[in-house]
Each structure stands twice: as C-alpha cells, then as structure tokens.
PDB file of C-alpha atoms and ligand atoms in Angstrom:
ATOM      1  CA  MET K  22      68.942  -4.630  20.172  1.00 85.00           C
ATOM      2  CA  ALA K  23      65.539  -6.144  19.634  1.00 96.00           C
ATOM      3  CA  LEU K  24      62.582  -5.977  17.293  1.00 98.00           C
ATOM      4  CA  LEU K  25      59.453  -4.789  19.079  1.00 98.00           C
ATOM      5  CA  PRO K  26      55.912  -6.061  18.367  1.00 98.00           C
ATOM      6  CA  ILE K  27      53.765  -3.372  16.678  1.00 98.00           C
ATOM      7  CA  LEU K  28      50.141  -2.830  17.785  1.00 98.00           C
ATOM      8  CA  ARG K  29      47.602  -3.252  14.982  1.00 96.00           C
ATOM      9  CA  PHE K  30      44.647  -0.942  14.394  1.00 96.00           C
ATOM     10  CA  PRO K  31      41.963  -1.013  15.908  1.00 95.00           C
ATOM     11  CA  ASP K  32      43.802  -1.999  19.123  1.00 97.00           C
ATOM     12  CA  ALA K  33      42.473   0.237  21.951  1.00 98.00           C
ATOM     13  CA  ARG K  34      46.042   0.860  23.193  1.00 98.00           C
ATOM     14  CA  LEU K  35      46.670   2.967  20.053  1.00 98.00           C
ATOM     15  CA  LYS K  36      44.257   5.503  21.602  1.00 98.00           C
ATOM     16  CA  LYS K  37      46.372   6.129  24.719  1.00 98.00           C
ATOM     17  CA  ILE K  38      47.905   9.567  25.186  1.00 98.00           C
ATOM     18  CA  ALA K  39      51.695   9.552  25.666  1.00 99.00           C
ATOM     19  CA  SER K  40      53.378  11.271  28.640  1.00 99.00           C
ATOM     20  CA  PRO K  41      56.460  13.477  28.330  1.00 98.00           C
ATOM     21  CA  VAL K  42      59.870  11.886  28.885  1.00 98.00           C
ATOM     22  CA  GLU K  43      61.270  13.271  32.151  1.00 98.00           C
ATOM     23  CA  LYS K  44      64.789  11.879  31.988  1.00 98.00           C
ATOM     24  CA  ILE K  45      66.687  10.387  29.037  1.00 98.00           C
ATOM     25  CA  ASP K  46      68.208   7.375  30.803  1.00 98.00           C
ATOM     26  CA  ASP K  47      69.532   4.011  29.566  1.00 98.00           C
ATOM     27  CA  GLY K  48      65.988   2.598  29.439  1.00 98.00           C
ATOM     28  CA  ILE K  49      64.903   5.403  27.079  1.00 98.00           C
ATOM     29  CA  ARG K  50      68.083   5.037  24.972  1.00 98.00           C
ATOM     30  CA  THR K  51      67.512   1.274  24.623  1.00 98.00           C
ATOM     31  CA  LEU K  52      63.863   1.853  23.713  1.00 98.00           C
ATOM     32  CA  ILE K  53      64.906   4.348  21.001  1.00 98.00           C
ATOM     33  CA  ALA K  54      67.520   1.938  19.559  1.00 98.00           C
ATOM     34  CA  ASN K  55      64.913  -0.835  19.454  1.00 98.00           C
ATOM     35  CA  MET K  56      62.296   1.467  17.877  1.00 98.00           C
ATOM     36  CA  ALA K  57      64.794   2.473  15.164  1.00 98.00           C
ATOM     37  CA  GLU K  58      65.676  -1.174  14.491  1.00 98.00           C
ATOM     38  CA  THR K  59      61.965  -2.067  14.307  1.00 98.00           C
ATOM     39  CA  MET K  60      61.246   0.831  11.904  1.00 98.00           C
ATOM     40  CA  TYR K  61      64.183  -0.023   9.584  1.00 98.00           C
ATOM     41  CA  GLU K  62      63.353  -3.723   9.587  1.00 98.00           C
ATOM     42  CA  ALA K  63      59.649  -3.189   8.765  1.00 98.00           C
ATOM     43  CA  PRO K  64      60.618  -1.220   6.607  1.00 97.00           C
ATOM     44  CA  GLY K  65      58.990   2.064   7.559  1.00 98.00           C
ATOM     45  CA  ILE K  66      59.752   5.784   7.554  1.00 98.00           C
ATOM     46  CA  GLY K  67      58.327   6.575  10.993  1.00 98.00           C
ATOM     47  CA  LEU K  68      57.360   4.900  14.258  1.00 99.00           C
ATOM     48  CA  ALA K  69      55.891   6.344  17.459  1.00 99.00           C
ATOM     49  CA  ALA K  70      56.423   4.737  20.898  1.00 99.00           C
ATOM     50  CA  THR K  71      52.618   4.368  21.155  1.00 99.00           C
ATOM     51  CA  GLN K  72      52.784   1.795  18.324  1.00 99.00           C
ATOM     52  CA  VAL K  73      55.039  -0.452  20.432  1.00 98.00           C
ATOM     53  CA  ASP K  74      52.767   0.025  23.477  1.00 98.00           C
ATOM     54  CA  VAL K  75      55.067   2.469  25.286  1.00 98.00           C
ATOM     55  CA  HIS K  76      53.084   5.596  26.093  1.00 98.00           C
ATOM     56  CA  LYS K  77      55.936   8.111  26.158  1.00 99.00           C
ATOM     57  CA  GLN K  78      56.477  11.057  23.793  1.00 99.00           C
ATOM     58  CA  ILE K  79      59.120   9.501  21.527  1.00 99.00           C
ATOM     59  CA  VAL K  80      59.160   9.265  17.721  1.00 99.00           C
ATOM     60  CA  VAL K  81      61.743   7.905  15.274  1.00 99.00           C
ATOM     61  CA  ILE K  82      61.703   8.997  11.615  1.00 99.00           C
ATOM     62  CA  ASP K  83      63.909   8.409   8.574  1.00 98.00           C
ATOM     63  CA  THR K  84      62.577   9.678   5.254  1.00 98.00           C
ATOM     64  CA  SER K  85      65.986   9.586   3.515  1.00 98.00           C
ATOM     65  CA  GLU K  86      66.554   7.442   0.393  1.00 97.00           C
ATOM     66  CA  GLU K  87      69.726   5.955   1.896  1.00 98.00           C
ATOM     67  CA  ARG K  88      67.987   5.151   5.224  1.00 97.00           C
ATOM     68  CA  ASN K  89      70.856   6.731   7.157  1.00 97.00           C
ATOM     69  CA  GLN K  90      69.304   9.956   8.546  1.00 98.00           C
ATOM     70  CA  LEU K  91      67.666   8.830  11.771  1.00 98.00           C
ATOM     71  CA  LEU K  92      65.667  11.597  13.427  1.00 98.00           C
ATOM     72  CA  VAL K  93      64.711  11.068  17.086  1.00 98.00           C
ATOM     73  CA  LEU K  94      62.065  13.411  18.494  1.00 99.00           C
ATOM     74  CA  ILE K  95      61.549  13.427  22.261  1.00 99.00           C
ATOM     75  CA  ASN K  96      58.676  15.522  23.712  1.00 99.00           C
ATOM     76  CA  PRO K  97      57.969  17.054  20.275  1.00 99.00           C
ATOM     77  CA  ARG K  98      55.678  20.069  19.870  1.00 98.00           C
ATOM     78  CA  ILE K  99      54.550  21.632  16.593  1.00 98.00           C
ATOM     79  CA  THR K 100      54.978  25.379  17.063  1.00 98.00           C
ATOM     80  CA  HIS K 101      53.977  26.555  13.596  1.00 98.00           C
ATOM     81  CA  MET K 102      51.972  25.171  10.681  1.00 98.00           C
ATOM     82  CA  ASP K 103      51.428  26.641   7.253  1.00 98.00           C
ATOM     83  CA  GLY K 104      49.695  25.704   3.998  1.00 98.00           C
ATOM     84  CA  VAL K 105      47.955  22.491   2.994  1.00 98.00           C
ATOM     85  CA  GLN K 106      49.164  19.309   1.283  1.00 98.00           C
ATOM     86  CA  VAL K 107      47.538  15.976   0.537  1.00 98.00           C
ATOM     87  CA  TYR K 108      49.680  12.851   0.758  1.00 98.00           C
ATOM     88  CA  GLU K 109      48.909   9.150   0.427  1.00 98.00           C
ATOM     89  CA  GLU K 110      49.712   7.790   3.894  1.00 98.00           C
ATOM     90  CA  GLY K 111      50.224   4.327   5.317  1.00 98.00           C
ATOM     91  CA  CYS K 112      51.080   3.109   8.807  1.00 98.00           C
ATOM     92  CA  LEU K 113      52.908   0.127  10.287  1.00 98.00           C
ATOM     93  CA  SER K 114      49.891  -0.304  12.605  1.00 98.00           C
ATOM     94  CA  VAL K 115      47.493  -0.427   9.623  1.00 98.00           C
ATOM     95  CA  PRO K 116      49.318  -2.798   7.226  1.00 96.00           C
ATOM     96  CA  GLY K 117      48.314  -2.824   3.569  1.00 95.00           C
ATOM     97  CA  ILE K 118      46.054   0.243   3.860  1.00 97.00           C
ATOM     98  CA  TYR K 119      46.921   3.551   2.164  1.00 98.00           C
ATOM     99  CA  ASP K 120      44.780   6.648   1.737  1.00 98.00           C
ATOM    100  CA  LYS K 121      45.042  10.369   1.154  1.00 98.00           C
ATOM    101  CA  VAL K 122      45.127  12.673   4.174  1.00 98.00           C
ATOM    102  CA  GLU K 123      45.158  16.468   4.178  1.00 98.00           C
ATOM    103  CA  ARG K 124      47.744  18.074   6.468  1.00 98.00           C
ATOM    104  CA  ALA K 125      49.828  21.218   6.852  1.00 98.00           C
ATOM    105  CA  ALA K 126      52.414  21.728   4.096  1.00 98.00           C
ATOM    106  CA  GLU K 127      55.069  23.119   6.463  1.00 98.00           C
ATOM    107  CA  VAL K 128      55.667  22.642  10.175  1.00 98.00           C
ATOM    108  CA  ASP K 129      58.148  23.853  12.756  1.00 98.00           C
ATOM    109  CA  VAL K 130      58.742  21.274  15.475  1.00 98.00           C
ATOM    110  CA  THR K 131      60.569  21.784  18.772  1.00 98.00           C
ATOM    111  CA  PHE K 132      61.869  18.684  20.559  1.00 99.00           C
ATOM    112  CA  LEU K 133      64.669  17.190  22.644  1.00 98.00           C
ATOM    113  CA  ASP K 134      67.304  15.183  20.785  1.00 98.00           C
ATOM    114  CA  ILE K 135      68.815  11.993  22.235  1.00 98.00           C
ATOM    115  CA  GLU K 136      71.397  14.080  24.135  1.00 98.00           C
ATOM    116  CA  GLY K 137      68.570  16.049  25.774  1.00 98.00           C
ATOM    117  CA  GLU K 138      69.373  19.192  23.766  1.00 98.00           C
ATOM    118  CA  SER K 139      66.407  21.354  22.786  1.00 98.00           C
ATOM    119  CA  ARG K 140      66.170  21.712  19.002  1.00 98.00           C
ATOM    120  CA  THR K 141      63.862  23.168  16.365  1.00 98.00           C
ATOM    121  CA  LEU K 142      63.362  21.753  12.867  1.00 98.00           C
ATOM    122  CA  LYS K 143      61.525  23.255   9.907  1.00 98.00           C
ATOM    123  CA  ALA K 144      60.038  20.610   7.621  1.00 98.00           C
ATOM    124  CA  ASP K 145      57.968  20.424   4.444  1.00 98.00           C
ATOM    125  CA  GLY K 146      56.917  17.714   1.994  1.00 98.00           C
ATOM    126  CA  LEU K 147      57.069  14.080   3.137  1.00 98.00           C
ATOM    127  CA  LEU K 148      58.997  14.891   6.330  1.00 98.00           C
ATOM    128  CA  ALA K 149      56.297  17.371   7.403  1.00 98.00           C
ATOM    129  CA  VAL K 150      53.612  14.725   6.742  1.00 98.00           C
ATOM    130  CA  CYS K 151      55.559  12.124   8.692  1.00 98.00           C
ATOM    131  CA  ILE K 152      56.067  14.440  11.688  1.00 99.00           C
ATOM    132  CA  GLN K 153      52.325  15.220  11.826  1.00 99.00           C
ATOM    133  CA  HIS K 154      51.403  11.524  11.407  1.00 99.00           C
ATOM    134  CA  GLU K 155      53.754  10.395  14.206  1.00 99.00           C
ATOM    135  CA  LEU K 156      52.768  13.212  16.597  1.00 98.00           C
ATOM    136  CA  ASP K 157      49.139  12.178  16.065  1.00 99.00           C
ATOM    137  CA  HIS K 158      50.065   8.700  17.403  1.00 99.00           C
ATOM    138  CA  LEU K 159      51.358  10.292  20.634  1.00 99.00           C
ATOM    139  CA  GLN K 160      47.886  11.867  21.017  1.00 98.00           C
ATOM    140  CA  GLY K 161      46.162   8.502  20.468  1.00 99.00           C
ATOM    141  CA  LYS K 162      45.279   9.263  16.879  1.00 98.00           C
ATOM    142  CA  VAL K 163      45.812   7.037  13.806  1.00 98.00           C
ATOM    143  CA  PHE K 164      45.714   8.327  10.194  1.00 98.00           C
ATOM    144  CA  VAL K 165      42.467   6.447   9.535  1.00 98.00           C
ATOM    145  CA  ASP K 166      40.809   8.750  12.112  1.00 98.00           C
ATOM    146  CA  HIS K 167      41.144  11.456   9.416  1.00 98.00           C
ATOM    147  CA  LEU K 168      39.066   9.358   6.961  1.00 98.00           C
ATOM    148  CA  SER K 169      35.276   9.057   6.662  1.00 98.00           C
ATOM    149  CA  GLN K 170      33.352   6.679   8.956  1.00 97.00           C
ATOM    150  CA  LEU K 171      32.553   4.500   5.935  1.00 97.00           C
ATOM    151  CA  LYS K 172      36.232   4.160   5.000  1.00 97.00           C
ATOM    152  CA  GLN K 173      37.118   3.391   8.642  1.00 96.00           C
ATOM    153  CA  LEU K 174      34.518   0.622   8.693  1.00 96.00           C
ATOM    154  CA  ARG K 175      35.843  -0.856   5.435  1.00 96.00           C
ATOM    155  CA  ILE K 176      39.414  -0.786   6.787  1.00 96.00           C
ATOM    156  CA  LYS K 177      38.368  -2.571  10.004  1.00 95.00           C
ATOM    157  CA  THR K 178      36.579  -5.267   7.962  1.00 95.00           C
ATOM    158  CA  LYS K 179      39.571  -5.723   5.658  1.00 95.00           C
ATOM    159  CA  LEU K 180      42.084  -5.966   8.536  1.00 93.00           C
ATOM    160  CA  ALA K 181      39.850  -8.436  10.427  1.00 92.00           C
ATOM    161  CA  LYS K 182      39.711 -10.638   7.297  1.00 92.00           C
ATOM    162  CA  GLN K 183      43.508 -10.423   6.863  1.00 88.00           C
ATOM    163  CA  ALA K 184      44.047 -11.354  10.525  1.00 87.00           C
ATOM    164  CA  ARG K 185      41.850 -14.451  10.057  1.00 90.00           C
ATOM    165  CA  ILE K 186      43.886 -15.539   7.003  1.00 88.00           C
ATOM    166  CA  THR K 187      47.216 -14.942   8.795  1.00 80.00           C
ATOM    167  CA  ALA K 188      46.127 -16.765  11.959  1.00 73.00           C
TER     168      ALA K 188
HETATM  169  C1  LIG P 210      53.945   7.168   8.377  1.00 73.12           C
HETATM  170  O1  LIG P 210      54.401   4.921   7.858  1.00 73.12           O
HETATM  171  C2  LIG P 210      53.803   7.817   7.031  1.00 73.12           C
HETATM  172  O2  LIG P 210      51.050  -0.774   5.148  1.00 73.12           O
HETATM  173  C3  LIG P 210      54.976   6.063   8.447  1.00 73.12           C
HETATM  174  O3  LIG P 210      52.424  -3.033   4.681  1.00 73.12           O
HETATM  175  C4  LIG P 210      53.477   7.091   5.902  1.00 73.12           C
HETATM  176  O4  LIG P 210      56.352   3.861   7.716  1.00 73.12           O
HETATM  177  C5  LIG P 210      53.984   9.156   6.916  1.00 73.12           C
HETATM  178  C6  LIG P 210      54.385   0.388   6.022  1.00 73.12           C
HETATM  179  C7  LIG P 210      53.361   7.719   4.671  1.00 73.12           C
HETATM  180  C8  LIG P 210      53.897   9.774   5.693  1.00 73.12           C
HETATM  181  C9  LIG P 210      53.572   9.064   4.567  1.00 73.12           C
HETATM  182  C10 LIG P 210      53.034   0.372   5.819  1.00 73.12           C
HETATM  183  C11 LIG P 210      55.099  -0.787   5.793  1.00 73.12           C
HETATM  184  C12 LIG P 210      55.082   1.581   6.532  1.00 73.12           C
HETATM  185  C13 LIG P 210      52.396  -0.763   5.356  1.00 73.12           C
HETATM  186  C14 LIG P 210      55.160   3.850   7.517  1.00 73.12           C
HETATM  187  C15 LIG P 210      53.104  -1.935   5.122  1.00 73.12           C
HETATM  188  C16 LIG P 210      54.470  -1.937   5.342  1.00 73.12           C
HETATM  189  C17 LIG P 210      54.448   2.702   6.923  1.00 73.12           C
HETATM  190 CO1  LIG P 211      51.516   5.367  11.871  1.00 73.12          CO
END
C-alpha cells in the first residue's frame, strides 16, 4: 500500500476527462487500495482517480462516522436526480477552501463494484453530494467551477500564497 500525491487546484491535469475501466485487474485493485489509503490518511470522505493523476473512472467514498464503509465506484453513471440541496463543500485538491454548492438532493448511481458486479445505489444528503462532487472530478470539473469567477480568482490567489509559504 502507498500514499499517492494529490494534484492541487488549479493544476491543468484536474481538467482531464477520465476513461472507463475496461478490466478490473491487479493494477486497478492496487490503485483502488492506494486511493482508499490516501483518502483515509488525508483525512477525506471522497477521492477520484483524477486527483491522483490517473484518468480512469474510479472513485472511493466513505461518509460513515466510523470510517469503515468504503464505497468503490467504477464507471459510475448518475441515472436519476431529484430535488435541490446546498452543502458546504471542500476538496483534497483545494485544501483549506470551503464554499456552498447547489446540487441534486437525491441521486441514483449505477456502477461496477470491485468484483465487477453491476450495482445501483440510491443516495441523499451528504452521500449524494459526495457522489456528485467525485463524478464531477471524472469529467474534469472541480467544485470551485460551480462558484462565481470572482470567488475562483480569490481562491487561486489564496492557494498561490499558501504554496509560497509552504515552499
Ligand atoms: C468531497 O472532500 C466533499 O480542505 C470530499 O484541508 C466534501 O474529502 C463532498 C479535506 C464535502 C461533500 C462535502 C479538505 C481535507 C477533505 C480540506 C474531502 C482539507 C483537508 C475534503
Ligand atoms: Co474533490
């Protein structure tokens, strides 16, 4: 197992569109184990392969209190959305930045599990937000893309300053 480096916004590689996984082989299983380890260590509640510079349709999520309900979504598709909710989001690729984003309140998502079995999940609340946030990453989209241009500019300035202090 290994911790993977996480791309930081506004890295251009966060804009890449992920390709479907064709075969769940040992390389994919190792990648998923390392993504889960990286998410838990951060700590975070969701991580998309895009964020570790692997442009395949893979997401790991755990929104449980106990941090023991790992959800692995391979080739996920949202098949139904309903209602509206606003949630204060963050992102491991945008450290220290949190803002409200409007999304669907409920989603149905179809995906392959780690065994390659096709599954469907109905989600609401935080899990529904997290699924939409992580699927955005696979399409090259970061939560700050949902914010105003002015807010995006302020976030870029703040992160650039932070990077200078850290360096
Ligand atoms: C996406 O985000 C999400 O800024 C997952 O300094 C977030 O795990 C979906 C994190 C909120 C729904 C609601 C962020 C950790 C983790 C930070 C995360 C930070 C340390 C973010
Ligand atoms: Co994110």
